[in-house]
mmCIF file with all atom_site columns, C-alpha atoms and ligand atoms in Angstrom:
data_model
loop_
_atom_site.group_PDB
_atom_site.id
_atom_site.type_symbol
_atom_site.label_atom_id
_atom_site.label_alt_id
_atom_site.label_comp_id
_atom_site.label_asym_id
_atom_site.label_entity_id
_atom_site.label_seq_id
_atom_site.pdbx_PDB_ins_code
_atom_site.Cartn_x
_atom_site.Cartn_y
_atom_site.Cartn_z
_atom_site.occupancy
_atom_site.B_iso_or_equiv
_atom_site.pdbx_formal_charge
_atom_site.auth_seq_id
_atom_site.auth_comp_id
_atom_site.auth_asym_id
_atom_site.auth_atom_id
_atom_site.pdbx_PDB_model_num
ATOM   1   C  CA  . MET A 1 1   ? -9.725  15.545  -12.487 1.00 67.00 ? 1   MET A CA  1
ATOM   2   C  CA  . GLY A 1 2   ? -11.687 12.497  -11.341 1.00 91.00 ? 2   GLY A CA  1
ATOM   3   C  CA  . PHE A 1 3   ? -11.711 10.414  -8.225  1.00 94.00 ? 3   PHE A CA  1
ATOM   4   C  CA  . VAL A 1 4   ? -11.932 6.638   -7.960  1.00 93.00 ? 4   VAL A CA  1
ATOM   5   C  CA  . ILE A 1 5   ? -12.748 4.285   -5.088  1.00 92.00 ? 5   ILE A CA  1
ATOM   6   C  CA  . LEU A 1 6   ? -9.587  2.892   -3.538  1.00 93.00 ? 6   LEU A CA  1
ATOM   7   C  CA  . LYS A 1 7   ? -11.210 0.847   -0.792  1.00 91.00 ? 7   LYS A CA  1
ATOM   8   C  CA  . SER A 1 8   ? -14.501 0.488   1.079   1.00 86.00 ? 8   SER A CA  1
ATOM   9   C  CA  . PHE A 1 9   ? -14.712 0.430   4.846   1.00 83.00 ? 9   PHE A CA  1
ATOM   10  C  CA  . ALA A 1 10  ? -17.436 -0.629  7.258   1.00 77.00 ? 10  ALA A CA  1
ATOM   11  C  CA  . ASN A 1 11  ? -15.751 1.281   10.063  1.00 76.00 ? 11  ASN A CA  1
ATOM   12  C  CA  . TYR A 1 12  ? -15.061 4.986   9.927   1.00 75.00 ? 12  TYR A CA  1
ATOM   13  C  CA  . ILE A 1 13  ? -12.097 4.734   12.309  1.00 80.00 ? 13  ILE A CA  1
ATOM   14  C  CA  . ASP A 1 14  ? -10.158 2.540   9.882   1.00 83.00 ? 14  ASP A CA  1
ATOM   15  C  CA  . ALA A 1 15  ? -11.147 4.788   7.018   1.00 88.00 ? 15  ALA A CA  1
ATOM   16  C  CA  . HIS A 1 16  ? -9.831  7.844   8.849   1.00 89.00 ? 16  HIS A CA  1
ATOM   17  C  CA  . ILE A 1 17  ? -6.556  6.145   9.737   1.00 88.00 ? 17  ILE A CA  1
ATOM   18  C  CA  . LEU A 1 18  ? -5.900  5.216   6.118   1.00 92.00 ? 18  LEU A CA  1
ATOM   19  C  CA  . LEU A 1 19  ? -7.013  8.650   4.899   1.00 94.00 ? 19  LEU A CA  1
ATOM   20  C  CA  . GLY A 1 20  ? -4.492  10.293  7.228   1.00 94.00 ? 20  GLY A CA  1
ATOM   21  C  CA  . ARG A 1 21  ? -1.671  8.012   6.119   1.00 93.00 ? 21  ARG A CA  1
ATOM   22  C  CA  . LEU A 1 22  ? -2.356  8.603   2.421   1.00 96.00 ? 22  LEU A CA  1
ATOM   23  C  CA  . GLU A 1 23  ? -2.538  12.364  2.961   1.00 95.00 ? 23  GLU A CA  1
ATOM   24  C  CA  . GLU A 1 24  ? 0.876   12.191  4.615   1.00 94.00 ? 24  GLU A CA  1
ATOM   25  C  CA  . GLU A 1 25  ? 2.152   10.645  1.387   1.00 95.00 ? 25  GLU A CA  1
ATOM   26  C  CA  . GLY A 1 26  ? 0.700   13.476  -0.649  1.00 96.00 ? 26  GLY A CA  1
ATOM   27  C  CA  . ILE A 1 27  ? -2.304  11.570  -2.020  1.00 95.00 ? 27  ILE A CA  1
ATOM   28  C  CA  . GLN A 1 28  ? -5.435  13.630  -2.608  1.00 96.00 ? 28  GLN A CA  1
ATOM   29  C  CA  . CYS A 1 29  ? -8.247  11.700  -0.980  1.00 95.00 ? 29  CYS A CA  1
ATOM   30  C  CA  . TRP A 1 30  ? -11.571 12.009  0.842   1.00 92.00 ? 30  TRP A CA  1
ATOM   31  C  CA  . LEU A 1 31  ? -14.278 9.857   2.363   1.00 89.00 ? 31  LEU A CA  1
ATOM   32  C  CA  . LYS A 1 32  ? -17.612 9.323   0.672   1.00 85.00 ? 32  LYS A CA  1
ATOM   33  C  CA  . ASN A 1 33  ? -20.747 8.374   2.655   1.00 76.00 ? 33  ASN A CA  1
ATOM   34  C  CA  . GLU A 1 34  ? -18.928 9.287   5.835   1.00 57.00 ? 34  GLU A CA  1
ATOM   35  C  CA  . ASN A 1 35  ? -21.743 11.341  7.366   1.00 59.00 ? 35  ASN A CA  1
ATOM   36  C  CA  . THR A 1 36  ? -24.437 8.771   6.690   1.00 57.00 ? 36  THR A CA  1
ATOM   37  C  CA  . THR A 1 37  ? -22.324 6.008   8.142   1.00 50.00 ? 37  THR A CA  1
ATOM   38  C  CA  . THR A 1 38  ? -21.365 7.904   11.270  1.00 55.00 ? 38  THR A CA  1
ATOM   39  C  CA  . ILE A 1 39  ? -24.927 8.880   12.059  1.00 55.00 ? 39  ILE A CA  1
ATOM   40  C  CA  . MET A 1 40  ? -26.442 5.544   11.088  1.00 54.00 ? 40  MET A CA  1
ATOM   41  C  CA  . PRO A 1 41  ? -23.786 2.882   11.733  1.00 55.00 ? 41  PRO A CA  1
ATOM   42  C  CA  . ILE A 1 42  ? -26.262 0.058   11.209  1.00 55.00 ? 42  ILE A CA  1
ATOM   43  C  CA  . TRP A 1 43  ? -26.816 1.165   7.612   1.00 52.00 ? 43  TRP A CA  1
ATOM   44  C  CA  . THR A 1 44  ? -23.138 1.063   6.803   1.00 48.00 ? 44  THR A CA  1
ATOM   45  C  CA  . THR A 1 45  ? -23.156 -2.220  4.917   1.00 50.00 ? 45  THR A CA  1
ATOM   46  C  CA  . ALA A 1 46  ? -26.477 -1.506  3.227   1.00 51.00 ? 46  ALA A CA  1
ATOM   47  C  CA  . ILE A 1 47  ? -25.125 1.608   1.559   1.00 55.00 ? 47  ILE A CA  1
ATOM   48  C  CA  . GLY A 1 48  ? -21.761 0.071   0.737   1.00 59.00 ? 48  GLY A CA  1
ATOM   49  C  CA  . GLY A 1 49  ? -19.816 1.454   3.650   1.00 74.00 ? 49  GLY A CA  1
ATOM   50  C  CA  . ILE A 1 50  ? -17.449 4.363   3.627   1.00 83.00 ? 50  ILE A CA  1
ATOM   51  C  CA  . GLN A 1 51  ? -15.573 4.701   0.379   1.00 87.00 ? 51  GLN A CA  1
ATOM   52  C  CA  . LEU A 1 52  ? -12.091 6.089   0.340   1.00 92.00 ? 52  LEU A CA  1
ATOM   53  C  CA  . MET A 1 53  ? -11.870 8.126   -2.839  1.00 94.00 ? 53  MET A CA  1
ATOM   54  C  CA  . VAL A 1 54  ? -8.493  8.984   -4.337  1.00 96.00 ? 54  VAL A CA  1
ATOM   55  C  CA  . ASN A 1 55  ? -7.386  11.201  -7.164  1.00 96.00 ? 55  ASN A CA  1
ATOM   56  C  CA  . GLU A 1 56  ? -7.545  9.077   -10.308 1.00 95.00 ? 56  GLU A CA  1
ATOM   57  C  CA  . ASP A 1 57  ? -4.061  10.186  -11.365 1.00 96.00 ? 57  ASP A CA  1
ATOM   58  C  CA  . GLN A 1 58  ? -2.677  8.965   -8.032  1.00 96.00 ? 58  GLN A CA  1
ATOM   59  C  CA  . SER A 1 59  ? -4.744  5.781   -7.739  1.00 95.00 ? 59  SER A CA  1
ATOM   60  C  CA  . GLN A 1 60  ? -1.865  3.525   -8.820  1.00 96.00 ? 60  GLN A CA  1
ATOM   61  C  CA  . ARG A 1 61  ? 0.428   4.949   -6.156  1.00 96.00 ? 61  ARG A CA  1
ATOM   62  C  CA  . ALA A 1 62  ? -2.361  4.936   -3.566  1.00 96.00 ? 62  ALA A CA  1
ATOM   63  C  CA  . GLY A 1 63  ? -2.941  1.238   -4.293  1.00 95.00 ? 63  GLY A CA  1
ATOM   64  C  CA  . ASP A 1 64  ? 0.760   0.510   -3.814  1.00 95.00 ? 64  ASP A CA  1
ATOM   65  C  CA  . LEU A 1 65  ? 0.749   2.417   -0.520  1.00 94.00 ? 65  LEU A CA  1
ATOM   66  C  CA  . LEU A 1 66  ? -2.336  0.533   0.611   1.00 92.00 ? 66  LEU A CA  1
ATOM   67  C  CA  . LYS A 1 67  ? -0.574  -2.785  -0.042  1.00 91.00 ? 67  LYS A CA  1
ATOM   68  C  CA  . LYS A 1 68  ? 2.469   -1.525  1.827   1.00 89.00 ? 68  LYS A CA  1
ATOM   69  C  CA  . PHE A 1 69  ? 0.396   -0.446  4.844   1.00 86.00 ? 69  PHE A CA  1
ATOM   70  C  CA  . GLU A 1 70  ? -1.422  -3.780  4.925   1.00 82.00 ? 70  GLU A CA  1
ATOM   71  C  CA  . ALA A 1 71  ? 1.852   -5.683  4.643   1.00 79.00 ? 71  ALA A CA  1
ATOM   72  C  CA  . GLU A 1 72  ? 3.260   -3.661  7.548   1.00 75.00 ? 72  GLU A CA  1
ATOM   73  C  CA  . LYS A 1 73  ? 0.188   -4.412  9.625   1.00 69.00 ? 73  LYS A CA  1
ATOM   74  C  CA  . LYS A 1 74  ? 0.467   -8.140  8.908   1.00 61.00 ? 74  LYS A CA  1
ATOM   75  C  CA  . LYS A 1 75  ? 4.174   -8.212  9.622   1.00 61.00 ? 75  LYS A CA  1
ATOM   76  C  CA  . VAL A 1 76  ? 3.784   -6.955  13.179  1.00 61.00 ? 76  VAL A CA  1
ATOM   77  C  CA  . THR A 1 77  ? 0.726   -9.053  13.980  1.00 76.00 ? 77  THR A CA  1
ATOM   78  C  CA  . LYS A 1 78  ? 0.999   -12.523 15.449  1.00 85.00 ? 78  LYS A CA  1
ATOM   79  C  CA  . CYS A 1 79  ? -1.600  -14.708 17.063  1.00 90.00 ? 79  CYS A CA  1
ATOM   80  C  CA  . PRO A 1 80  ? -1.199  -14.592 20.864  1.00 89.00 ? 80  PRO A CA  1
ATOM   81  C  CA  . GLU A 1 81  ? -2.530  -18.166 21.126  1.00 92.00 ? 81  GLU A CA  1
ATOM   82  C  CA  . CYS A 1 82  ? -0.421  -20.063 18.608  1.00 95.00 ? 82  CYS A CA  1
ATOM   83  C  CA  . GLY A 1 83  ? 2.071   -17.497 17.282  1.00 91.00 ? 83  GLY A CA  1
ATOM   84  C  CA  . SER A 1 84  ? 0.822   -17.853 13.695  1.00 90.00 ? 84  SER A CA  1
ATOM   85  C  CA  . GLU A 1 85  ? 1.168   -14.867 11.389  1.00 84.00 ? 85  GLU A CA  1
ATOM   86  C  CA  . ASP A 1 86  ? -1.796  -16.045 9.323   1.00 85.00 ? 86  ASP A CA  1
ATOM   87  C  CA  . VAL A 1 87  ? -4.115  -13.457 10.832  1.00 85.00 ? 87  VAL A CA  1
ATOM   88  C  CA  . GLU A 1 88  ? -6.483  -10.850 9.490   1.00 82.00 ? 88  GLU A CA  1
ATOM   89  C  CA  . TYR A 1 89  ? -8.024  -7.707  10.930  1.00 78.00 ? 89  TYR A CA  1
ATOM   90  C  CA  . ILE A 1 90  ? -11.783 -8.174  10.652  1.00 76.00 ? 90  ILE A CA  1
ATOM   91  C  CA  . ASN A 1 91  ? -14.917 -6.212  11.350  1.00 67.00 ? 91  ASN A CA  1
ATOM   92  C  CA  . THR A 1 92  ? -17.183 -8.111  13.697  1.00 58.00 ? 92  THR A CA  1
ATOM   93  C  CA  . MET A 1 93  ? -20.265 -6.468  12.162  1.00 50.00 ? 93  MET A CA  1
ATOM   94  C  CA  . ARG A 1 94  ? -20.049 -9.120  9.456   1.00 44.00 ? 94  ARG A CA  1
ATOM   95  C  CA  . LYS A 1 95  ? -21.360 -11.634 11.963  1.00 45.00 ? 95  LYS A CA  1
ATOM   96  C  CA  . PRO A 1 96  ? -25.134 -11.861 12.559  1.00 45.00 ? 96  PRO A CA  1
ATOM   97  C  CA  . VAL A 1 97  ? -24.762 -11.968 16.330  1.00 52.00 ? 97  VAL A CA  1
ATOM   98  C  CA  . ASN A 1 98  ? -22.960 -8.670  16.237  1.00 63.00 ? 98  ASN A CA  1
ATOM   99  C  CA  . TRP A 1 99  ? -25.412 -7.219  13.768  1.00 65.00 ? 99  TRP A CA  1
ATOM   100 C  CA  . LEU A 1 100 ? -28.045 -8.046  16.343  1.00 65.00 ? 100 LEU A CA  1
ATOM   101 C  CA  . SER A 1 101 ? -26.158 -6.412  19.171  1.00 64.00 ? 101 SER A CA  1
ATOM   102 C  CA  . ALA A 1 102 ? -25.520 -3.447  16.902  1.00 67.00 ? 102 ALA A CA  1
ATOM   103 C  CA  . ALA A 1 103 ? -29.256 -3.233  16.234  1.00 70.00 ? 103 ALA A CA  1
ATOM   104 C  CA  . ILE A 1 104 ? -30.027 -3.334  19.944  1.00 65.00 ? 104 ILE A CA  1
ATOM   105 C  CA  . THR A 1 105 ? -27.430 -0.659  20.576  1.00 63.00 ? 105 THR A CA  1
ATOM   106 C  CA  . PHE A 1 106 ? -28.936 1.417   17.816  1.00 64.00 ? 106 PHE A CA  1
ATOM   107 C  CA  . LEU A 1 107 ? -32.503 0.988   19.045  1.00 67.00 ? 107 LEU A CA  1
ATOM   108 C  CA  . ALA A 1 108 ? -31.391 1.803   22.572  1.00 64.00 ? 108 ALA A CA  1
ATOM   109 C  CA  . GLY A 1 109 ? -30.322 5.168   21.221  1.00 59.00 ? 109 GLY A CA  1
ATOM   110 C  CA  . ASP A 1 110 ? -26.617 4.816   21.813  1.00 51.00 ? 110 ASP A CA  1
ATOM   111 C  CA  . ILE A 1 111 ? -25.455 5.612   18.307  1.00 46.00 ? 111 ILE A CA  1
ATOM   112 C  CA  . ALA A 1 112 ? -21.952 6.556   19.459  1.00 44.00 ? 112 ALA A CA  1
ATOM   113 C  CA  . VAL A 1 113 ? -20.971 2.890   19.791  1.00 49.00 ? 113 VAL A CA  1
ATOM   114 C  CA  . MET A 1 114 ? -19.220 1.686   16.681  1.00 55.00 ? 114 MET A CA  1
ATOM   115 C  CA  . PRO A 1 115 ? -18.703 -1.883  15.506  1.00 61.00 ? 115 PRO A CA  1
ATOM   116 C  CA  . GLU A 1 116 ? -15.738 -3.569  17.044  1.00 68.00 ? 116 GLU A CA  1
ATOM   117 C  CA  . GLN A 1 117 ? -12.760 -4.753  15.095  1.00 73.00 ? 117 GLN A CA  1
ATOM   118 C  CA  . ARG A 1 118 ? -10.681 -7.746  15.989  1.00 80.00 ? 118 ARG A CA  1
ATOM   119 C  CA  . TYR A 1 119 ? -7.889  -9.885  14.710  1.00 85.00 ? 119 TYR A CA  1
ATOM   120 C  CA  . HIS A 1 120 ? -8.785  -13.381 13.591  1.00 87.00 ? 120 HIS A CA  1
ATOM   121 C  CA  . CYS A 1 121 ? -6.303  -16.249 13.449  1.00 91.00 ? 121 CYS A CA  1
ATOM   122 C  CA  . PHE A 1 122 ? -6.749  -18.682 10.551  1.00 90.00 ? 122 PHE A CA  1
ATOM   123 C  CA  . SER A 1 123 ? -4.614  -21.316 12.256  1.00 92.00 ? 123 SER A CA  1
ATOM   124 C  CA  . CYS A 1 124 ? -6.370  -21.755 15.597  1.00 96.00 ? 124 CYS A CA  1
ATOM   125 C  CA  . LYS A 1 125 ? -9.506  -19.627 14.956  1.00 91.00 ? 125 LYS A CA  1
ATOM   126 C  CA  . SER A 1 126 ? -8.975  -17.478 17.995  1.00 91.00 ? 126 SER A CA  1
ATOM   127 C  CA  . GLU A 1 127 ? -9.874  -13.772 17.940  1.00 89.00 ? 127 GLU A CA  1
ATOM   128 C  CA  . TRP A 1 128 ? -8.525  -10.880 19.918  1.00 86.00 ? 128 TRP A CA  1
ATOM   129 C  CA  . LYS A 1 129 ? -8.582  -7.120  20.041  1.00 81.00 ? 129 LYS A CA  1
ATOM   130 C  CA  . GLY A 1 130 ? -5.859  -5.246  18.207  1.00 67.00 ? 130 GLY A CA  1
HETATM 131 ZN ZN1 . ZN  B 2 .   ? -3.714  -18.777 16.396  1.00 89.02 ? 1   ZN  B ZN1 1
#
């Protein structure tokens, strides 16, 4: 019985949320690289993030569930500025400025602080916390 990567995450909180939801649906799954990423958040992207591994036999169903969850998330999310539904949940660690602040946080020894996630609106470019 093999396992395949369903999705990669840069944030362990998101990974855990999805893991829990898939387990509720009876999908056998686990997180790879989780320990490394939690201890060394700044290395997350370098090592490919946290990978959500699912039972190969259930990967088709897990993929369908993933699409369903993402569709649900999109459906309930609207931009507070312009009301557009053309929004996406993003990880701010993708941006250099936040990589820098993450590095400072890391060097300061506060490794408990995780990258922040926000919603981004493609219509008016505004961002806000979920
Ligand atoms: Zn907007």
